[in-house]
mmCIF file of C-alpha atoms in Angstrom:
data_model
loop_
_atom_site.group_PDB
_atom_site.id
_atom_site.type_symbol
_atom_site.label_atom_id
_atom_site.label_comp_id
_atom_site.label_asym_id
_atom_site.label_seq_id
_atom_site.Cartn_x
_atom_site.Cartn_y
_atom_site.Cartn_z
ATOM 1 C CA MET F 1 23.841 15.241 -11.312
ATOM 2 C CA THR F 2 23.949 15.863 -15.065
ATOM 3 C CA VAL F 3 20.709 14.825 -16.671
ATOM 4 C CA PRO F 4 20.967 13.811 -20.318
ATOM 5 C CA ASP F 5 18.101 15.327 -22.331
ATOM 6 C CA PRO F 6 16.651 12.248 -24.073
ATOM 7 C CA LEU F 7 16.426 10.214 -20.893
ATOM 8 C CA THR F 8 14.354 12.726 -18.842
ATOM 9 C CA THR F 9 12.195 13.997 -21.578
ATOM 10 C CA LEU F 10 11.402 10.568 -23.166
ATOM 11 C CA LEU F 11 11.502 8.135 -20.345
ATOM 12 C CA PRO F 12 8.696 9.559 -18.169
ATOM 13 C CA ASP F 13 7.497 8.014 -14.964
ATOM 14 C CA PRO F 14 5.065 5.174 -15.757
ATOM 15 C CA PRO F 15 1.465 6.173 -15.485
ATOM 16 C CA THR F 16 -0.102 5.967 -12.068
ATOM 17 C CA SER F 17 -2.442 3.290 -13.281
ATOM 18 C CA ASP F 18 0.507 0.999 -13.906
ATOM 19 C CA VAL F 19 1.657 1.349 -10.395
ATOM 20 C CA ASP F 20 -1.911 0.988 -9.001
ATOM 21 C CA ARG F 21 -2.406 -2.225 -10.902
ATOM 22 C CA LEU F 22 0.954 -3.647 -9.589
ATOM 23 C CA LEU F 23 0.090 -2.477 -6.014
ATOM 24 C CA ALA F 24 -3.268 -4.318 -6.059
ATOM 25 C CA ARG F 25 -1.434 -7.414 -7.280
ATOM 26 C CA LEU F 26 1.135 -6.973 -4.495
ATOM 27 C CA GLY F 27 -1.637 -6.780 -1.933
ATOM 28 C CA ARG F 28 -3.146 -10.014 -3.155
ATOM 29 C CA THR F 29 0.251 -11.854 -3.264
ATOM 30 C CA ALA F 30 1.274 -10.542 0.114
ATOM 31 C CA GLU F 31 -1.987 -11.615 1.660
ATOM 32 C CA ALA F 32 -1.595 -15.149 0.226
ATOM 33 C CA ARG F 33 1.949 -15.340 1.610
ATOM 34 C CA GLU F 34 0.811 -13.985 4.989
ATOM 35 C CA LEU F 35 3.066 -10.885 4.608
ATOM 36 C CA ALA F 36 0.231 -8.304 4.684
ATOM 37 C CA ASP F 37 -0.269 -7.801 8.447
ATOM 38 C CA VAL F 38 -2.806 -5.108 7.818
ATOM 39 C CA GLY F 39 -4.984 -5.124 4.654
ATOM 40 C CA HIS F 40 -7.262 -2.275 3.855
ATOM 41 C CA ARG F 41 -9.899 -1.066 1.422
ATOM 42 C CA THR F 42 -12.739 1.498 1.308
ATOM 43 C CA VAL F 43 -16.479 1.108 0.859
ATOM 44 C CA ASP F 44 -18.998 3.830 -0.060
ATOM 45 C CA SER F 45 -21.947 4.168 2.336
ATOM 46 C CA PRO F 46 -24.723 6.589 3.161
ATOM 47 C CA VAL F 47 -22.479 7.893 5.953
ATOM 48 C CA GLY F 48 -19.537 8.614 3.529
ATOM 49 C CA THR F 49 -16.527 6.561 2.561
ATOM 50 C CA LEU F 50 -15.598 4.104 5.184
ATOM 51 C CA LEU F 51 -12.068 2.718 5.563
ATOM 52 C CA LEU F 52 -11.985 -1.019 6.479
ATOM 53 C CA ALA F 53 -8.749 -2.643 7.730
ATOM 54 C CA ALA F 54 -8.184 -6.257 8.800
ATOM 55 C CA THR F 55 -5.428 -8.392 10.212
ATOM 56 C CA ALA F 56 -5.243 -12.087 9.566
ATOM 57 C CA ARG F 57 -7.465 -12.481 12.672
ATOM 58 C CA GLY F 58 -10.247 -10.344 11.499
ATOM 59 C CA LEU F 59 -11.656 -6.803 11.044
ATOM 60 C CA VAL F 60 -9.518 -4.440 13.086
ATOM 61 C CA THR F 61 -10.681 -1.004 12.123
ATOM 62 C CA VAL F 62 -13.686 0.756 10.586
ATOM 63 C CA ALA F 63 -13.032 4.508 10.087
ATOM 64 C CA TYR F 64 -15.065 7.443 8.870
ATOM 65 C CA ALA F 65 -13.766 10.019 6.480
ATOM 66 C CA VAL F 66 -13.657 12.603 9.277
ATOM 67 C CA GLN F 67 -11.205 10.452 11.110
ATOM 68 C CA ASP F 68 -8.720 10.986 8.228
ATOM 69 C CA HIS F 69 -8.009 7.647 6.558
ATOM 70 C CA GLU F 70 -4.297 8.270 5.971
ATOM 71 C CA ALA F 71 -3.901 9.137 9.653
ATOM 72 C CA VAL F 72 -5.771 6.033 10.654
ATOM 73 C CA LEU F 73 -3.466 3.854 8.484
ATOM 74 C CA ALA F 74 -0.383 5.553 9.926
ATOM 75 C CA ARG F 75 -1.613 4.676 13.313
ATOM 76 C CA LEU F 76 -2.221 1.093 12.371
ATOM 77 C CA ALA F 77 1.282 0.950 10.995
ATOM 78 C CA THR F 78 2.632 2.077 14.330
ATOM 79 C CA ARG F 79 0.340 0.087 16.592
ATOM 80 C CA ILE F 80 0.056 -3.204 14.667
ATOM 81 C CA SER F 81 2.644 -3.470 11.899
ATOM 82 C CA PRO F 82 3.993 -1.269 9.087
ATOM 83 C CA ARG F 83 3.239 -4.084 6.640
ATOM 84 C CA VAL F 84 0.106 -2.212 5.531
ATOM 85 C CA LEU F 85 -1.185 -2.924 2.030
ATOM 86 C CA PRO F 86 -4.446 -2.798 0.037
ATOM 87 C CA ALA F 87 -6.403 -5.912 0.897
ATOM 88 C CA GLY F 88 -6.752 -8.830 -1.492
ATOM 89 C CA HIS F 89 -9.997 -10.548 -0.587
ATOM 90 C CA ARG F 90 -9.720 -10.393 3.130
ATOM 91 C CA LEU F 91 -12.334 -7.654 3.475
ATOM 92 C CA ASP F 92 -14.824 -8.878 0.909
ATOM 93 C CA ALA F 93 -17.136 -10.299 3.472
ATOM 94 C CA ALA F 94 -17.070 -7.140 5.607
ATOM 95 C CA ALA F 95 -17.740 -4.999 2.574
ATOM 96 C CA ARG F 96 -20.674 -7.133 1.561
ATOM 97 C CA GLU F 97 -22.171 -7.225 5.106
ATOM 98 C CA LEU F 98 -21.876 -3.442 5.468
ATOM 99 C CA GLU F 99 -23.637 -3.070 2.081
ATOM 100 C CA GLU F 100 -26.446 -5.308 3.281
ATOM 101 C CA TYR F 101 -26.723 -3.403 6.506
ATOM 102 C CA PHE F 102 -27.072 -0.133 4.741
ATOM 103 C CA ALA F 103 -29.648 -1.603 2.409
ATOM 104 C CA GLY F 104 -31.643 -2.628 5.528
ATOM 105 C CA ARG F 105 -31.135 -6.319 4.813
ATOM 106 C CA ARG F 106 -28.882 -7.107 7.701
ATOM 107 C CA ARG F 107 -29.361 -6.626 11.385
ATOM 108 C CA SER F 108 -26.190 -8.069 12.839
ATOM 109 C CA PHE F 109 -22.627 -8.686 11.583
ATOM 110 C CA ASP F 110 -21.288 -12.150 11.257
ATOM 111 C CA LEU F 111 -17.578 -11.228 10.989
ATOM 112 C CA ALA F 112 -14.336 -12.181 12.640
ATOM 113 C CA VAL F 113 -13.072 -9.156 14.526
ATOM 114 C CA ASP F 114 -9.677 -8.359 15.941
ATOM 115 C CA LEU F 115 -9.992 -6.225 19.058
ATOM 116 C CA GLN F 116 -6.346 -5.824 19.849
ATOM 117 C CA LEU F 117 -6.691 -2.014 19.597
ATOM 118 C CA ALA F 118 -9.011 -1.920 22.590
ATOM 119 C CA ARG F 119 -7.521 -3.059 25.866
ATOM 120 C CA GLY F 120 -8.716 -3.469 29.416
ATOM 121 C CA PHE F 121 -11.961 -1.732 30.346
ATOM 122 C CA ARG F 122 -12.482 -0.481 26.762
ATOM 123 C CA HIS F 123 -12.342 -4.007 25.586
ATOM 124 C CA THR F 124 -14.909 -4.951 28.213
ATOM 125 C CA VAL F 125 -17.234 -2.181 27.118
ATOM 126 C CA LEU F 126 -17.003 -3.207 23.452
ATOM 127 C CA GLY F 127 -18.111 -6.673 24.535
ATOM 128 C CA HIS F 128 -21.234 -5.179 26.150
ATOM 129 C CA LEU F 129 -21.866 -2.910 23.170
ATOM 130 C CA ARG F 130 -22.188 -5.967 20.936
ATOM 131 C CA GLY F 131 -25.102 -7.019 23.060
ATOM 132 C CA ILE F 132 -27.269 -4.021 22.182
ATOM 133 C CA GLY F 133 -29.635 -5.197 19.526
ATOM 134 C CA TYR F 134 -30.471 -3.610 16.232
ATOM 135 C CA GLY F 135 -32.846 -0.735 16.546
ATOM 136 C CA ARG F 136 -32.434 -0.497 20.285
ATOM 137 C CA THR F 137 -30.564 2.113 22.333
ATOM 138 C CA THR F 138 -29.083 2.324 25.856
ATOM 139 C CA SER F 139 -27.587 5.155 27.795
ATOM 140 C CA TYR F 140 -23.966 5.688 28.772
ATOM 141 C CA ALA F 141 -24.947 5.158 32.347
ATOM 142 C CA GLY F 142 -26.873 1.969 31.531
ATOM 143 C CA LEU F 143 -23.838 0.628 29.654
ATOM 144 C CA ALA F 144 -21.573 1.568 32.562
ATOM 145 C CA ALA F 145 -23.854 -0.441 34.887
ATOM 146 C CA ALA F 146 -23.875 -3.328 32.420
ATOM 147 C CA SER F 147 -20.050 -3.248 32.297
ATOM 148 C CA GLY F 148 -19.881 -3.653 36.105
ATOM 149 C CA SER F 149 -18.681 -0.147 36.790
ATOM 150 C CA PRO F 150 -21.756 2.088 37.326
ATOM 151 C CA ALA F 151 -19.563 5.107 38.209
ATOM 152 C CA ALA F 152 -17.460 4.767 35.060
ATOM 153 C CA VAL F 153 -19.817 6.739 32.838
ATOM 154 C CA ARG F 154 -17.070 8.930 31.380
ATOM 155 C CA ALA F 155 -14.811 5.900 30.747
ATOM 156 C CA VAL F 156 -17.745 4.302 28.932
ATOM 157 C CA GLY F 157 -18.042 7.408 26.883
ATOM 158 C CA THR F 158 -14.278 7.281 26.043
ATOM 159 C CA ALA F 159 -14.611 3.563 25.085
ATOM 160 C CA CYS F 160 -17.407 4.461 22.701
ATOM 161 C CA ALA F 161 -15.456 7.409 21.270
ATOM 162 C CA THR F 162 -12.416 5.223 20.710
ATOM 163 C CA ASN F 163 -14.320 2.211 19.409
ATOM 164 C CA PRO F 164 -12.072 0.852 16.620
ATOM 165 C CA LEU F 165 -15.057 -0.777 14.821
ATOM 166 C CA PRO F 166 -17.898 1.670 14.756
ATOM 167 C CA ILE F 167 -21.089 0.409 13.049
ATOM 168 C CA VAL F 168 -19.944 -3.203 13.328
ATOM 169 C CA ILE F 169 -19.731 -2.775 17.093
ATOM 170 C CA PRO F 170 -22.785 -0.507 17.535
ATOM 171 C CA CYS F 171 -21.587 2.368 19.711
ATOM 172 C CA HIS F 172 -24.177 4.510 17.791
ATOM 173 C CA ARG F 173 -26.828 2.736 19.901
ATOM 174 C CA VAL F 174 -25.559 4.464 23.025
ATOM 175 C CA VAL F 175 -27.378 7.823 23.666
ATOM 176 C CA ARG F 176 -27.514 10.248 26.619
ATOM 177 C CA SER F 177 -29.862 9.570 29.551
ATOM 178 C CA ASP F 178 -31.915 12.588 28.583
ATOM 179 C CA GLY F 179 -32.727 10.946 25.236
ATOM 180 C CA SER F 180 -30.427 13.284 23.227
ATOM 181 C CA MET F 181 -27.998 11.541 20.819
ATOM 182 C CA GLY F 182 -24.642 12.483 22.288
ATOM 183 C CA ARG F 183 -21.442 12.621 20.351
ATOM 184 C CA TYR F 184 -20.170 10.102 17.861
ATOM 185 C CA VAL F 185 -16.886 9.190 16.240
ATOM 186 C CA GLY F 186 -18.421 9.684 12.786
ATOM 187 C CA GLY F 187 -20.178 12.877 13.616
ATOM 188 C CA ALA F 188 -23.717 13.609 14.795
ATOM 189 C CA ASN F 189 -25.197 13.243 11.343
ATOM 190 C CA ALA F 190 -23.723 9.808 10.872
ATOM 191 C CA LYS F 191 -25.203 8.720 14.251
ATOM 192 C CA ALA F 192 -28.585 10.064 13.259
ATOM 193 C CA THR F 193 -28.506 8.344 9.918
ATOM 194 C CA LEU F 194 -27.679 4.955 11.570
ATOM 195 C CA LEU F 195 -30.285 5.261 14.217
ATOM 196 C CA ALA F 196 -32.923 6.309 11.597
ATOM 197 C CA LEU F 197 -31.907 3.406 9.369
ATOM 198 C CA GLU F 198 -32.471 0.965 12.271
ATOM 199 C CA THR F 199 -35.860 2.270 13.247
ATOM 200 C CA HIS F 200 -37.279 2.239 9.783
ATOM 201 C CA GLU F 201 -39.129 -1.075 9.361
ATOM 202 C CA GLU F 202 -40.165 -0.777 5.766
ATOM 203 C CA ASN F 203 -37.020 -2.617 4.579
ATOM 204 C CA PRO F 204 -37.487 -6.034 6.071
ATOM 205 C CA MET G 1 25.610 -12.325 -0.240
ATOM 206 C CA ASP G 2 22.245 -10.987 0.694
ATOM 207 C CA ILE G 3 23.000 -7.306 1.176
ATOM 208 C CA VAL G 4 19.461 -6.042 1.436
ATOM 209 C CA SER G 5 17.826 -7.678 4.433
ATOM 210 C CA PRO G 6 18.263 -5.794 7.641
ATOM 211 C CA ALA G 7 19.581 -8.189 10.265
ATOM 212 C CA THR G 8 16.691 -7.489 12.587
ATOM 213 C CA ALA G 9 13.947 -8.207 9.983
ATOM 214 C CA PRO G 10 11.503 -10.491 11.514
ATOM 215 C CA PRO G 11 10.637 -13.511 9.392
ATOM 216 C CA GLY G 12 6.915 -13.625 9.966
ATOM 217 C CA PRO G 13 3.907 -11.391 10.146
ATOM 218 C CA GLY G 14 2.469 -9.678 13.112
ATOM 219 C CA ARG G 15 5.542 -8.358 14.901
ATOM 220 C CA ARG G 16 4.988 -5.045 16.575
ATOM 221 C CA SER G 17 7.713 -2.560 16.342
ATOM 222 C CA PRO G 18 6.533 0.321 18.543
ATOM 223 C CA ASP G 19 9.969 1.866 18.527
ATOM 224 C CA LEU G 20 10.044 2.275 14.790
ATOM 225 C CA PRO G 21 7.420 4.770 13.454
ATOM 226 C CA LEU G 22 7.566 3.406 9.951
ATOM 227 C CA PRO G 23 4.908 4.667 7.603
ATOM 228 C CA PRO G 24 2.437 2.149 6.048
ATOM 229 C CA PHE G 25 4.172 0.094 3.438
ATOM 230 C CA ASP G 26 1.830 1.202 0.683
ATOM 231 C CA ARG G 27 3.067 4.744 1.230
ATOM 232 C CA LEU G 28 6.517 3.563 0.036
ATOM 233 C CA VAL G 29 4.911 2.182 -3.032
ATOM 234 C CA ALA G 30 3.074 5.433 -3.681
ATOM 235 C CA GLU G 31 6.305 7.286 -3.323
ATOM 236 C CA HIS G 32 8.854 5.078 -5.016
ATOM 237 C CA GLY G 33 6.768 2.578 -7.046
ATOM 238 C CA ALA G 34 6.941 4.530 -10.308
ATOM 239 C CA VAL G 35 10.702 5.039 -10.149
ATOM 240 C CA VAL G 36 11.346 1.326 -9.328
ATOM 241 C CA LEU G 37 9.076 0.340 -12.226
ATOM 242 C CA LYS G 38 10.949 2.596 -14.537
ATOM 243 C CA VAL G 39 14.239 1.063 -13.419
ATOM 244 C CA CYS G 40 12.881 -2.415 -13.729
ATOM 245 C CA ARG G 41 11.817 -1.614 -17.307
ATOM 246 C CA ALA G 42 15.146 -0.285 -18.199
ATOM 247 C CA VAL G 43 17.174 -3.017 -16.532
ATOM 248 C CA CYS G 44 15.018 -6.113 -17.051
ATOM 249 C CA GLY G 45 13.101 -5.109 -20.197
ATOM 250 C CA PRO G 46 9.501 -4.107 -20.410
ATOM 251 C CA VAL G 47 8.174 -7.700 -20.385
ATOM 252 C CA GLU G 48 9.966 -8.894 -17.225
ATOM 253 C CA ALA G 49 9.543 -5.571 -15.488
ATOM 254 C CA ASP G 50 6.282 -6.280 -13.800
ATOM 255 C CA ASP G 51 7.566 -9.512 -12.241
ATOM 256 C CA ALA G 52 10.833 -7.817 -11.126
ATOM 257 C CA TRP G 53 8.853 -4.961 -9.585
ATOM 258 C CA SER G 54 6.602 -7.401 -7.696
ATOM 259 C CA GLU G 55 9.479 -9.530 -6.425
ATOM 260 C CA THR G 56 11.336 -6.372 -5.359
ATOM 261 C CA PHE G 57 8.420 -5.063 -3.258
ATOM 262 C CA LEU G 58 7.528 -8.443 -1.842
ATOM 263 C CA ALA G 59 11.179 -8.826 -0.635
ATOM 264 C CA ALA G 60 11.067 -5.228 0.659
ATOM 265 C CA LEU G 61 7.818 -5.873 2.475
ATOM 266 C CA ALA G 62 9.220 -8.959 4.259
ATOM 267 C CA ALA G 63 12.254 -7.013 5.515
ATOM 268 C CA TYR G 64 10.408 -3.690 6.079
ATOM 269 C CA PRO G 65 9.722 -3.911 9.823
ATOM 270 C CA GLY G 66 13.486 -4.090 10.395
ATOM 271 C CA LEU G 67 14.368 -1.080 8.262
ATOM 272 C CA ARG G 68 16.168 1.531 10.321
ATOM 273 C CA PRO G 69 14.378 4.896 10.446
ATOM 274 C CA GLY G 70 16.094 7.481 8.332
ATOM 275 C CA SER G 71 17.328 4.888 5.891
ATOM 276 C CA ASP G 72 17.693 5.871 2.253
ATOM 277 C CA VAL G 73 14.444 4.117 1.160
ATOM 278 C CA ARG G 74 14.956 4.613 -2.562
ATOM 279 C CA GLY G 75 18.560 3.312 -2.458
ATOM 280 C CA TRP G 76 17.357 0.376 -0.444
ATOM 281 C CA LEU G 77 14.601 -0.490 -2.916
ATOM 282 C CA ILE G 78 16.883 -0.071 -5.908
ATOM 283 C CA THR G 79 19.416 -2.328 -4.217
ATOM 284 C CA ILE G 80 16.697 -5.049 -3.852
ATOM 285 C CA ALA G 81 15.530 -4.423 -7.385
ATOM 286 C CA HIS G 82 19.184 -4.901 -8.530
ATOM 287 C CA ARG G 83 19.440 -8.352 -6.917
ATOM 288 C CA LYS G 84 16.144 -9.382 -8.571
ATOM 289 C CA ALA G 85 17.492 -8.068 -11.885
ATOM 290 C CA ILE G 86 20.612 -10.125 -11.537
ATOM 291 C CA ASP G 87 18.612 -13.210 -10.767
ATOM 292 C CA GLN G 88 16.437 -12.548 -13.814
ATOM 293 C CA HIS G 89 19.507 -11.839 -15.875
ATOM 294 C CA ARG G 90 21.120 -15.187 -14.907
ATOM 295 C CA ARG G 91 17.856 -16.985 -15.582
ATOM 296 C CA ALA G 92 17.656 -15.417 -19.060
ATOM 297 C CA ALA G 93 21.239 -16.346 -19.765
ATOM 298 C CA ARG G 94 20.519 -19.897 -18.987
ATOM 299 C CA ASN G 95 17.272 -19.930 -20.964
ATOM 300 C CA PRO G 96 17.743 -17.614 -23.832
ATOM 301 C CA ARG G 97 14.548 -16.724 -25.601
ATOM 302 C CA PRO G 98 13.691 -14.447 -28.458
ATOM 303 C CA VAL G 99 13.497 -10.696 -27.684
ATOM 304 C CA ALA G 100 9.953 -10.019 -26.810
ATOM 305 C CA GLU G 101 7.981 -7.276 -28.430
ATOM 306 C CA LEU G 102 7.781 -3.965 -26.631
ATOM 307 C CA PRO G 103 4.490 -3.608 -24.707
ATOM 308 C CA GLU G 104 1.985 -0.976 -25.464
ATOM 309 C CA LEU G 105 3.285 2.471 -24.552
ATOM 310 C CA PRO G 106 1.532 4.664 -22.017
ATOM 311 C CA ALA G 107 -1.937 5.736 -23.171
ATOM 312 C CA ALA G 108 -2.601 9.179 -24.708
ATOM 313 C CA GLY G 109 -2.140 11.846 -22.103
ATOM 314 C CA ALA G 110 0.862 10.231 -20.492
ATOM 315 C CA LEU G 111 2.953 11.717 -23.248
ATOM 316 C CA PRO G 112 2.021 14.676 -25.386
ATOM 317 C CA GLY G 113 1.779 13.678 -28.964
ATOM 318 C CA ASP G 114 2.348 10.554 -31.025
ATOM 319 C CA GLU G 115 5.788 11.803 -32.204
ATOM 320 C CA ARG G 116 7.140 11.757 -28.711
ATOM 321 C CA ARG G 117 5.575 8.383 -27.991
ATOM 322 C CA GLN G 118 7.408 7.046 -31.011
ATOM 323 C CA ASP G 119 10.657 8.575 -29.812
ATOM 324 C CA ALA G 120 10.047 7.002 -26.439
ATOM 325 C CA ALA G 121 9.530 3.626 -28.061
ATOM 326 C CA ASP G 122 12.795 4.072 -29.989
ATOM 327 C CA LEU G 123 14.570 5.037 -26.736
ATOM 328 C CA TRP G 124 13.294 1.983 -24.807
ATOM 329 C CA ALA G 125 14.360 -0.195 -27.707
ATOM 330 C CA ALA G 126 17.781 1.418 -27.522
ATOM 331 C CA VAL G 127 18.023 0.873 -23.814
ATOM 332 C CA ALA G 128 17.430 -2.774 -24.398
ATOM 333 C CA THR G 129 20.510 -3.020 -26.652
ATOM 334 C CA LEU G 130 22.911 -1.702 -23.998
ATOM 335 C CA PRO G 131 25.185 -4.176 -22.126
ATOM 336 C CA PHE G 132 23.794 -5.057 -18.716
ATOM 337 C CA LYS G 133 26.267 -2.925 -16.771
ATOM 338 C CA GLN G 134 25.630 0.168 -18.857
ATOM 339 C CA ARG G 135 21.888 -0.309 -18.658
ATOM 340 C CA ALA G 136 22.121 -0.678 -14.880
ATOM 341 C CA ALA G 137 24.376 2.282 -14.434
ATOM 342 C CA VAL G 138 22.123 4.521 -16.650
ATOM 343 C CA ALA G 139 18.985 3.302 -14.803
ATOM 344 C CA TYR G 140 20.326 3.598 -11.256
ATOM 345 C CA HIS G 141 22.011 6.985 -11.748
ATOM 346 C CA HIS G 142 19.877 8.808 -14.297
ATOM 347 C CA LEU G 143 16.482 7.309 -13.659
ATOM 348 C CA ALA G 144 16.728 6.612 -9.898
ATOM 349 C CA GLY G 145 19.142 9.346 -8.924
ATOM 350 C CA LEU G 146 21.540 7.151 -6.954
ATOM 351 C CA PRO G 147 25.085 8.482 -6.514
ATOM 352 C CA TYR G 148 27.806 6.850 -8.532
ATOM 353 C CA ALA G 149 29.477 5.416 -5.422
ATOM 354 C CA LEU G 150 26.293 3.315 -4.701
ATOM 355 C CA VAL G 151 25.826 2.486 -8.414
ATOM 356 C CA GLY G 152 29.413 1.159 -8.414
ATOM 357 C CA GLU G 153 28.795 -0.949 -5.324
ATOM 358 C CA LEU G 154 25.680 -2.478 -7.016
ATOM 359 C CA ILE G 155 27.234 -3.280 -10.300
ATOM 360 C CA GLY G 156 30.540 -4.285 -8.767
ATOM 361 C CA SER G 157 32.616 -1.510 -10.164
ATOM 362 C CA SER G 158 34.523 1.412 -8.788
ATOM 363 C CA GLU G 159 32.739 4.770 -8.623
ATOM 364 C CA ALA G 160 34.758 5.963 -11.636
ATOM 365 C CA ALA G 161 33.958 2.802 -13.609
ATOM 366 C CA ALA G 162 30.297 3.252 -12.789
ATOM 367 C CA ARG G 163 30.405 6.781 -14.012
ATOM 368 C CA ARG G 164 32.066 5.568 -17.220
ATOM 369 C CA SER G 165 29.461 2.844 -17.700
ATOM 370 C CA ALA G 166 26.680 5.370 -17.394
ATOM 371 C CA ALA G 167 28.410 7.834 -19.754
ATOM 372 C CA ASP G 168 28.967 5.098 -22.270
ATOM 373 C CA GLY G 169 25.356 4.043 -22.020
ATOM 374 C CA VAL G 170 24.116 7.565 -22.507
ATOM 375 C CA ALA G 171 26.348 8.048 -25.431
ATOM 376 C CA ALA G 172 25.023 4.933 -26.998
ATOM 377 C CA LEU G 173 21.434 6.100 -26.395
ATOM 378 C CA ARG G 174 22.237 9.445 -27.952
ATOM 379 C CA ALA G 175 23.566 7.685 -30.970
ATOM 380 C CA HIS G 176 20.350 5.612 -31.301
ATOM 381 C CA TYR G 177 18.190 8.598 -30.532
ATOM 382 C CA ARG G 178 16.514 10.010 -33.651
ATOM 383 C CA GLY G 179 14.560 13.277 -33.857
ATOM 384 C CA GLY G 180 12.603 14.737 -30.943
ATOM 385 C CA PRO G 181 13.447 17.735 -28.826
ATOM 386 C CA ARG G 182 17.034 18.587 -28.280
#
């Protein structure tokens, strides 16, 4: 292709900010027209930047930076719908409640959730996880028993490790029977931070 | 006459397409958004470009789950943009209004030096004076990189005629073009 000089030198690509502005507008319009099957945004937190994603039904994913946000979005595109865009206002409430939680002003989340990414036993385990109160912990074995399958300790561990909504569904409140913390999708430091946050009472 | 919507595009949200590992839609915007905007500015004018861009990507979003893997995504997007440009062109022909002023040019840093910014302003103004077919041919081939065969399909010409339209457009731009690097 012959490229004429004035065109390429003088009609540069528009600045990224122009496209970003239009992309944000596209996200809002698509959400209003119910074309954004998955909306996403990020929030800053004491445990790093969190990716939030929601369908029209509710919050569908919370992901830590160590999970690789781009990879998480690619999986959502495959598993839910490729119509993935920056959220309009769909995630405002989730962002606000997380901010309140990290400020010590919120003990439970009052958000619509979409648990379509967790099926079968994992879905059951998530239901029981939601029953573990703020500042309390249980063991993997205890959670297995509560889920009606006392022998399924490993499966409970997997359900926690693949929890699509960490923090909001408090898998960080599950620790080992010997009292040690155990592994966590956001890393051991994140788990320690959350548990410490929930046991400090000076922020009523 | 709708040549852009894949036949299998589902009409509503929420359809799973596990067989089609399409990337998140916003990745398409990141990859092609700037080029589509450039084309919209050239073909629709700087004032209408934002709306043309938005309509293009909304239509693409609606059809996206049905897009066949391995499709030429840029060609697909430019094809949609062309349809939106035609619509806008027809609307403008029905309701002529005074030529709007050029918007502000990219902020400092996007282009090195005021002189080149001025040159760019001149060139955008010159693009606006081209007949629609020439503008479209220049934009689709030289800005978006589409082959003349596809450019011809879009503007309703033969490949050779599309090549001629683009060449005439570039010649006219060169004639308008004053100063700047050679």
